[in-house]
mmCIF file with all atom_site columns, C-alpha atoms in Angstrom:
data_model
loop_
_atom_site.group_PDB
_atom_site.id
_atom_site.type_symbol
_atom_site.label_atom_id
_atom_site.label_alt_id
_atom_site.label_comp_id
_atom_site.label_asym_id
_atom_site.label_entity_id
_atom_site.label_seq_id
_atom_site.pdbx_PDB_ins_code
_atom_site.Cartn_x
_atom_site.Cartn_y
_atom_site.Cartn_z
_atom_site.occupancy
_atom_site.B_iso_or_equiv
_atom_site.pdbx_formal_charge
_atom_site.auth_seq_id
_atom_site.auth_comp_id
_atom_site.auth_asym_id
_atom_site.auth_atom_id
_atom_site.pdbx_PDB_model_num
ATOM 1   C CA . UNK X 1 1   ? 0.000  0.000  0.000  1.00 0.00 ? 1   UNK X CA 1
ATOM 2   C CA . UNK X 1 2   ? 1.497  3.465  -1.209 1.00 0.00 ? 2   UNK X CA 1
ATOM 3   C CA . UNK X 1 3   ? 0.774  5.997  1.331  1.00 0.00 ? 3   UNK X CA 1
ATOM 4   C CA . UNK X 1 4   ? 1.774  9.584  1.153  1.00 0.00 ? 4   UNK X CA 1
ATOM 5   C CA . UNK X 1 5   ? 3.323  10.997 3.874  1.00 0.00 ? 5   UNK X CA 1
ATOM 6   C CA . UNK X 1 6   ? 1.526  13.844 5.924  1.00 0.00 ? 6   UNK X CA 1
ATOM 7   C CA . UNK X 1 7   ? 2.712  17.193 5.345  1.00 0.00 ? 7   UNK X CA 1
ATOM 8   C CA . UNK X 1 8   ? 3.581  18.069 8.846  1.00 0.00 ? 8   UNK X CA 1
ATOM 9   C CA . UNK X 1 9   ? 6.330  14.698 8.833  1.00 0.00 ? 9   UNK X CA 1
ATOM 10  C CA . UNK X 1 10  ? 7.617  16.051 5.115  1.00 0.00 ? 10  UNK X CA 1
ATOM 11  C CA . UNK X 1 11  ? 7.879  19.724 6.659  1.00 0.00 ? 11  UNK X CA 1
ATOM 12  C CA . UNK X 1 12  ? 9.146  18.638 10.226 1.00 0.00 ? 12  UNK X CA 1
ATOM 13  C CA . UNK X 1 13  ? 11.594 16.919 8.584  1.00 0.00 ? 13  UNK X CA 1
ATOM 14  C CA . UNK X 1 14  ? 13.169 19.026 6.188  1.00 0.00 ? 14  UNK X CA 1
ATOM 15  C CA . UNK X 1 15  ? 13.023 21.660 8.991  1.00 0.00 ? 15  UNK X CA 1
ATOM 16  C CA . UNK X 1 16  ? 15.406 19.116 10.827 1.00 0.00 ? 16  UNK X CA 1
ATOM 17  C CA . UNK X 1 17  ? 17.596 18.504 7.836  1.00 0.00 ? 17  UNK X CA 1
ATOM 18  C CA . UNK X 1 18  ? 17.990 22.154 7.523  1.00 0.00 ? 18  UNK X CA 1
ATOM 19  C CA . UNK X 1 19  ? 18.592 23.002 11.179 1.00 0.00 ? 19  UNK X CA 1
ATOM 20  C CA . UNK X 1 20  ? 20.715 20.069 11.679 1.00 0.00 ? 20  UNK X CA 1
ATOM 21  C CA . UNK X 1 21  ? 22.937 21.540 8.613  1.00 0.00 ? 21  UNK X CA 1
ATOM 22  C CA . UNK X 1 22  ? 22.733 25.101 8.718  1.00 0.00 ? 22  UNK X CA 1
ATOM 23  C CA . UNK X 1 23  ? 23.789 24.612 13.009 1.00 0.00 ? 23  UNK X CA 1
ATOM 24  C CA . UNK X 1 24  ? 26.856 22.781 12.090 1.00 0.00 ? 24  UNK X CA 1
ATOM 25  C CA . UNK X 1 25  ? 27.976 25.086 9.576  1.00 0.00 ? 25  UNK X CA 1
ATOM 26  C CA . UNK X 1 26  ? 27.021 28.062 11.010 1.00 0.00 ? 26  UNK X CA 1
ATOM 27  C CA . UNK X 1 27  ? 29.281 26.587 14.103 1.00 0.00 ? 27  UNK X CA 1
ATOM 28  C CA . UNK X 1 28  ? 32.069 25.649 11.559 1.00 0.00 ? 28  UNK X CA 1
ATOM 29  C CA . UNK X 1 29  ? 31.802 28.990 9.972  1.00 0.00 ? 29  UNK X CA 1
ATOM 30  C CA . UNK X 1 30  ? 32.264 30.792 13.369 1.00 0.00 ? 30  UNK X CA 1
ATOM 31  C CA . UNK X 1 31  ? 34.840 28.326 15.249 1.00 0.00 ? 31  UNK X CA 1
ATOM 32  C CA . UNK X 1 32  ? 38.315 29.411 15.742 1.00 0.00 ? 32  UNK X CA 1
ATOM 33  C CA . UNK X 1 33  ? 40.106 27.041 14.267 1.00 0.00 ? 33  UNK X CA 1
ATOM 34  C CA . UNK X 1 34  ? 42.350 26.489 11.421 1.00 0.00 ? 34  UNK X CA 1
ATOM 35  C CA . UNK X 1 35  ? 41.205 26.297 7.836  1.00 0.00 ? 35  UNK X CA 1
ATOM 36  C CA . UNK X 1 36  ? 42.342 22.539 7.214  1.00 0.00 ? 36  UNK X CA 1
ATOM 37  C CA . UNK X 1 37  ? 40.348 21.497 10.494 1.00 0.00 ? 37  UNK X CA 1
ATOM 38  C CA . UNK X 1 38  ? 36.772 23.426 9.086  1.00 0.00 ? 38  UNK X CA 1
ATOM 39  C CA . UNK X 1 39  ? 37.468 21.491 5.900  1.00 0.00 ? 39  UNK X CA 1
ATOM 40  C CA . UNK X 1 40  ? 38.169 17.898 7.917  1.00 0.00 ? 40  UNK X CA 1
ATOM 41  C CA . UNK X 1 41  ? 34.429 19.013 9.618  1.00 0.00 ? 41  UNK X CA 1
ATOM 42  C CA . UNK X 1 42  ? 32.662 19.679 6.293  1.00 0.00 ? 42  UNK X CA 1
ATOM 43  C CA . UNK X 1 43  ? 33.969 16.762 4.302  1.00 0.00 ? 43  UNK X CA 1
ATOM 44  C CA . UNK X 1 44  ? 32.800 14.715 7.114  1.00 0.00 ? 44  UNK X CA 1
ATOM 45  C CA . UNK X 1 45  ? 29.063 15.665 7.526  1.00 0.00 ? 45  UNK X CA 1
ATOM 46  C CA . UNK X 1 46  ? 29.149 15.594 3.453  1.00 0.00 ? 46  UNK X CA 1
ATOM 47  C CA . UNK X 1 47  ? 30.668 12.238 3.795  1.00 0.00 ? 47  UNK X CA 1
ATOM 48  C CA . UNK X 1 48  ? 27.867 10.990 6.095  1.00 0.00 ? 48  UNK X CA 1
ATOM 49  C CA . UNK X 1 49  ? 25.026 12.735 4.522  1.00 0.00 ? 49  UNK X CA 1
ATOM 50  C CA . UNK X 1 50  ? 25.589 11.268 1.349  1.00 0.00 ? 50  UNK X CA 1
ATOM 51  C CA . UNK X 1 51  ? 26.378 7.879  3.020  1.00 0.00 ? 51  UNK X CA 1
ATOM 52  C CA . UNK X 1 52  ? 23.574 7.695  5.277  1.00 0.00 ? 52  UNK X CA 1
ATOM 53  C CA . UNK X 1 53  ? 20.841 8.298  2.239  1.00 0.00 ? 53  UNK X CA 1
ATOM 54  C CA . UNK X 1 54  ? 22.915 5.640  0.277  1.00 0.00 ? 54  UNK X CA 1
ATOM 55  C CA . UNK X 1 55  ? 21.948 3.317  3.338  1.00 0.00 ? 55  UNK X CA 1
ATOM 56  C CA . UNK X 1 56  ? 18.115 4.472  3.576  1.00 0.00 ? 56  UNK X CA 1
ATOM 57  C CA . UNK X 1 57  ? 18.123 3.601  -0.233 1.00 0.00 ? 57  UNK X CA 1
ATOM 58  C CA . UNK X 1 58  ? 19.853 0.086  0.056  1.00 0.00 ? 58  UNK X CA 1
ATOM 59  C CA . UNK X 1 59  ? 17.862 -1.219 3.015  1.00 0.00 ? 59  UNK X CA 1
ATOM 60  C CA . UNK X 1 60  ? 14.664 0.565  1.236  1.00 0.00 ? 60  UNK X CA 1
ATOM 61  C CA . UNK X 1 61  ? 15.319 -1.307 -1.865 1.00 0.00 ? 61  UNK X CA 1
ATOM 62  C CA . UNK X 1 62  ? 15.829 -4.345 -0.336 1.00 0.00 ? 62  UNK X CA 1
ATOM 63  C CA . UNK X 1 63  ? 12.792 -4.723 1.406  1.00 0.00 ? 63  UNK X CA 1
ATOM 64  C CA . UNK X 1 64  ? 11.271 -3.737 -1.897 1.00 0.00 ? 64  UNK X CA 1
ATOM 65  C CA . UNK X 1 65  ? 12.977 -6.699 -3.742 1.00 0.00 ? 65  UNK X CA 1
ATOM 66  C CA . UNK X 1 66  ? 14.795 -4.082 -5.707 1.00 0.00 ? 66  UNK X CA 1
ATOM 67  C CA . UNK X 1 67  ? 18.500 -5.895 -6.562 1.00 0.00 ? 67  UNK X CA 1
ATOM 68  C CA . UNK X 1 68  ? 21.511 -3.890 -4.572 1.00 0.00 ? 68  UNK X CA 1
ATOM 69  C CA . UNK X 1 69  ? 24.877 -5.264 -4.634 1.00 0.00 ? 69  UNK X CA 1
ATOM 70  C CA . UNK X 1 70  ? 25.927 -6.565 -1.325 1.00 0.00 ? 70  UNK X CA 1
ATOM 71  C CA . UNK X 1 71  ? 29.233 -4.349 -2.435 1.00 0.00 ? 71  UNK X CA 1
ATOM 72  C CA . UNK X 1 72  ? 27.327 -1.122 -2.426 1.00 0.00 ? 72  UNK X CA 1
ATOM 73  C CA . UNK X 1 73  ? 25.145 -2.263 0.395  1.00 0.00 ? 73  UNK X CA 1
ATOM 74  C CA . UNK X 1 74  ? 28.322 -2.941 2.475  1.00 0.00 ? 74  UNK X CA 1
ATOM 75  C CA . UNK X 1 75  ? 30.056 0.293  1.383  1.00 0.00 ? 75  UNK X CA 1
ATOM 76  C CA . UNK X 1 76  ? 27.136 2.237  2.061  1.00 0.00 ? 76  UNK X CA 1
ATOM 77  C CA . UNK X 1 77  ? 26.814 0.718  5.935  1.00 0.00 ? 77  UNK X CA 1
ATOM 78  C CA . UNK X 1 78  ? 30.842 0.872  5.821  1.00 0.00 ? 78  UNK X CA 1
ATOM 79  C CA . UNK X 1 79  ? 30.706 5.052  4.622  1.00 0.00 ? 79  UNK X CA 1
ATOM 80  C CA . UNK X 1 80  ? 28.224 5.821  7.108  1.00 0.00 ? 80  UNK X CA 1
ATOM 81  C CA . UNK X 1 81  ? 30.042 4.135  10.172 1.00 0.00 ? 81  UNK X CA 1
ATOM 82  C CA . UNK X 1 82  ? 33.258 5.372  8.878  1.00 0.00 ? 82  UNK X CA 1
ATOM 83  C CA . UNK X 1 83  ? 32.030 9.014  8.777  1.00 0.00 ? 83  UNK X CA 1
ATOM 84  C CA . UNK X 1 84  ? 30.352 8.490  12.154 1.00 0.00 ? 84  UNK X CA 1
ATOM 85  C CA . UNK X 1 85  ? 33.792 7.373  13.579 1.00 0.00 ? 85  UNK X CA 1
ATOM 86  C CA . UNK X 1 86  ? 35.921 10.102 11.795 1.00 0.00 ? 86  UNK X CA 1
ATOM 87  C CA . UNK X 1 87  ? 33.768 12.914 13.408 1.00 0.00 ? 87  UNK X CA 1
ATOM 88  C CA . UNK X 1 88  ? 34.107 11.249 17.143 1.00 0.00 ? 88  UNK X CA 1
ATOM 89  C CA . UNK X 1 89  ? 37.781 10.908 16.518 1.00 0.00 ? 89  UNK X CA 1
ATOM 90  C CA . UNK X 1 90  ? 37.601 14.426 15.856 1.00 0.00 ? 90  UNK X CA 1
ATOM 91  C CA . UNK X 1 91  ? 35.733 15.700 18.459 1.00 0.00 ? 91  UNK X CA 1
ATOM 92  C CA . UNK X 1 92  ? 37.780 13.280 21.204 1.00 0.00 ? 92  UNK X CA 1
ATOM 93  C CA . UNK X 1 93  ? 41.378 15.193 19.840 1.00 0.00 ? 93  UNK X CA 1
ATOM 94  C CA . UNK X 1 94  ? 39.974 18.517 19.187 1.00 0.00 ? 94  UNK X CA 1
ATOM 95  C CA . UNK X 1 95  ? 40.824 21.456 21.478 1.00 0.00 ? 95  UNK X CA 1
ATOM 96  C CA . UNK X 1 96  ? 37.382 22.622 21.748 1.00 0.00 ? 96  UNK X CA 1
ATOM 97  C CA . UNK X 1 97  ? 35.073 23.120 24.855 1.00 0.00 ? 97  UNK X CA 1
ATOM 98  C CA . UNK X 1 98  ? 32.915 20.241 25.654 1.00 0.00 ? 98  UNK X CA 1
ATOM 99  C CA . UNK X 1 99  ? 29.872 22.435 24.926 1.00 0.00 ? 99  UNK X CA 1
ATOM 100 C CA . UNK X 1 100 ? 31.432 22.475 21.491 1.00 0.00 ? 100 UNK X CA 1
ATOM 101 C CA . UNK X 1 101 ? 32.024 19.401 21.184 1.00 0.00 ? 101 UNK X CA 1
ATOM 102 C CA . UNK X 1 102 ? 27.989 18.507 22.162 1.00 0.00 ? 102 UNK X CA 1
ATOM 103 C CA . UNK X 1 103 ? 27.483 21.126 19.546 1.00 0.00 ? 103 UNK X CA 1
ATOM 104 C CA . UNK X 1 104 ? 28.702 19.953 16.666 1.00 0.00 ? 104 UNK X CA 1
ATOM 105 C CA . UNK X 1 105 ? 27.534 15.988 17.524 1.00 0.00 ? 105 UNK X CA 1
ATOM 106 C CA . UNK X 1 106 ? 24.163 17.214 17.757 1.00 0.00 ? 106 UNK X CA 1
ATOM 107 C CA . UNK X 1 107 ? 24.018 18.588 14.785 1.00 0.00 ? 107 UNK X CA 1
ATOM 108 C CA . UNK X 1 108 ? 25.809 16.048 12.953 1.00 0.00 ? 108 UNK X CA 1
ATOM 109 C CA . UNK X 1 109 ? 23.318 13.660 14.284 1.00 0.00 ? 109 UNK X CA 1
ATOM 110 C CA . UNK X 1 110 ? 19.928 16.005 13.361 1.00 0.00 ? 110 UNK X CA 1
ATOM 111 C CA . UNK X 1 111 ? 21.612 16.096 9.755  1.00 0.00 ? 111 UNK X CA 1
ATOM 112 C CA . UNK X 1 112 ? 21.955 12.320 9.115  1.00 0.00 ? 112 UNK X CA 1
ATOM 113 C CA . UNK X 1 113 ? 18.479 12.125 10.866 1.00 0.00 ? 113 UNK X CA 1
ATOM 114 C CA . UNK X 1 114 ? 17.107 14.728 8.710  1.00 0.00 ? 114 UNK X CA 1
ATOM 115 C CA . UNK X 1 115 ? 18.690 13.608 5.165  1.00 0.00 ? 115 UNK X CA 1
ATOM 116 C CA . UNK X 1 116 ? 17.412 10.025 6.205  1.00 0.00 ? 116 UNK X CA 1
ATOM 117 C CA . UNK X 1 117 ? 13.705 10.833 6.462  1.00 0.00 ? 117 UNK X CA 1
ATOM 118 C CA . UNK X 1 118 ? 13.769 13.419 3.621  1.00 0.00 ? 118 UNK X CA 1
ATOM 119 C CA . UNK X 1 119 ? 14.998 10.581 1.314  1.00 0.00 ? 119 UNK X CA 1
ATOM 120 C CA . UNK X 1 120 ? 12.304 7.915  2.352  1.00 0.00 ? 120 UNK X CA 1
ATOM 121 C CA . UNK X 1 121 ? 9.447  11.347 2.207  1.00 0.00 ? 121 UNK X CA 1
ATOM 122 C CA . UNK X 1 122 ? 10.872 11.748 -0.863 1.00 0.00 ? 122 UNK X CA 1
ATOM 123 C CA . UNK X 1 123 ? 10.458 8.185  -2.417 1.00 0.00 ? 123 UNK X CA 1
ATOM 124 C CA . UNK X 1 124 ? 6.797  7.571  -0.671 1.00 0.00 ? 124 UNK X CA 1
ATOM 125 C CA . UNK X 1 125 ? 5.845  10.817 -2.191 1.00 0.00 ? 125 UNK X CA 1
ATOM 126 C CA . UNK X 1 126 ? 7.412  9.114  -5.648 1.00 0.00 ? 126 UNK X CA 1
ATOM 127 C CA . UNK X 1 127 ? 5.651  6.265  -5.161 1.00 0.00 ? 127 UNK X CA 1
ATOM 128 C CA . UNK X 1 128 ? 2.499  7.768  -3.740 1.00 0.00 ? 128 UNK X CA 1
ATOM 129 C CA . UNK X 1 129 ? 2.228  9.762  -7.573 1.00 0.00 ? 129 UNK X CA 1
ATOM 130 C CA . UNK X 1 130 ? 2.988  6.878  -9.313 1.00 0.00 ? 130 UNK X CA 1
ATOM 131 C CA . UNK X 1 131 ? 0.232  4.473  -7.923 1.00 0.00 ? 131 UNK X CA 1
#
């Protein structure tokens, strides 16, 4: 059964894809700290954004019988625990306040969260038009 999702879970969680973001960079954009480390930050939320639809889509299409690799669905589970790993190393060796720290988790989290649900909105809503 193709169901469309309600408009206040497509809006809440865009809103939370675009908080989650927009805090992290904001927070990049205003940290004092060199230029090499922002860019280690930003490639790292990219890195996990991208992975962490890659694994919605995978485990999606596999409960849809939809063929997926077991190489792309292990490199998708591998890029998303990878990026999750790179930004606690990160945090645990960066000179940063702990409320910084919190700061930038959180947000990293509300991102992934956020890019996640927007994905599967995005497909029902697909699916919900094509049905």
């Amino acid at each position: 059964m193709n169901t469309k999702p309600s408009n206040a879970y497509i809006g809440s969680s865009w809103v939370i894809l675009i908080t989650g973001v927009l805090g992290y960079l904001i927070g990049l954009f205003r940290a004092e700290m060199l230029l090499n480390e922002k860019g280690y930050y930003l490639t790292v939320l990219l890195f996990a954004l991208y992975s962490a639809v890659s694994v919605q889509k995978c485990v999606r299409d596999k409960e849809e019988f939809i063929q997926v690799t077991n190489l792309y669905y292990g490199l998708s589970w591998f890029s998303l625990i990878a990026s999750i790993a790179l930004l606690a190393i990160g945090l645990i060796n960066a000179d940063l306040l702990p409320s910084e720290k919190g700061f930038y988790a959180f947000g990293f989290i509300m991102s992934i969260f956020g890019a996640i649900t927007v994905q599967k909105n995005t497909r029902d809503i697909h699916q919900y038009n094509n049905s």
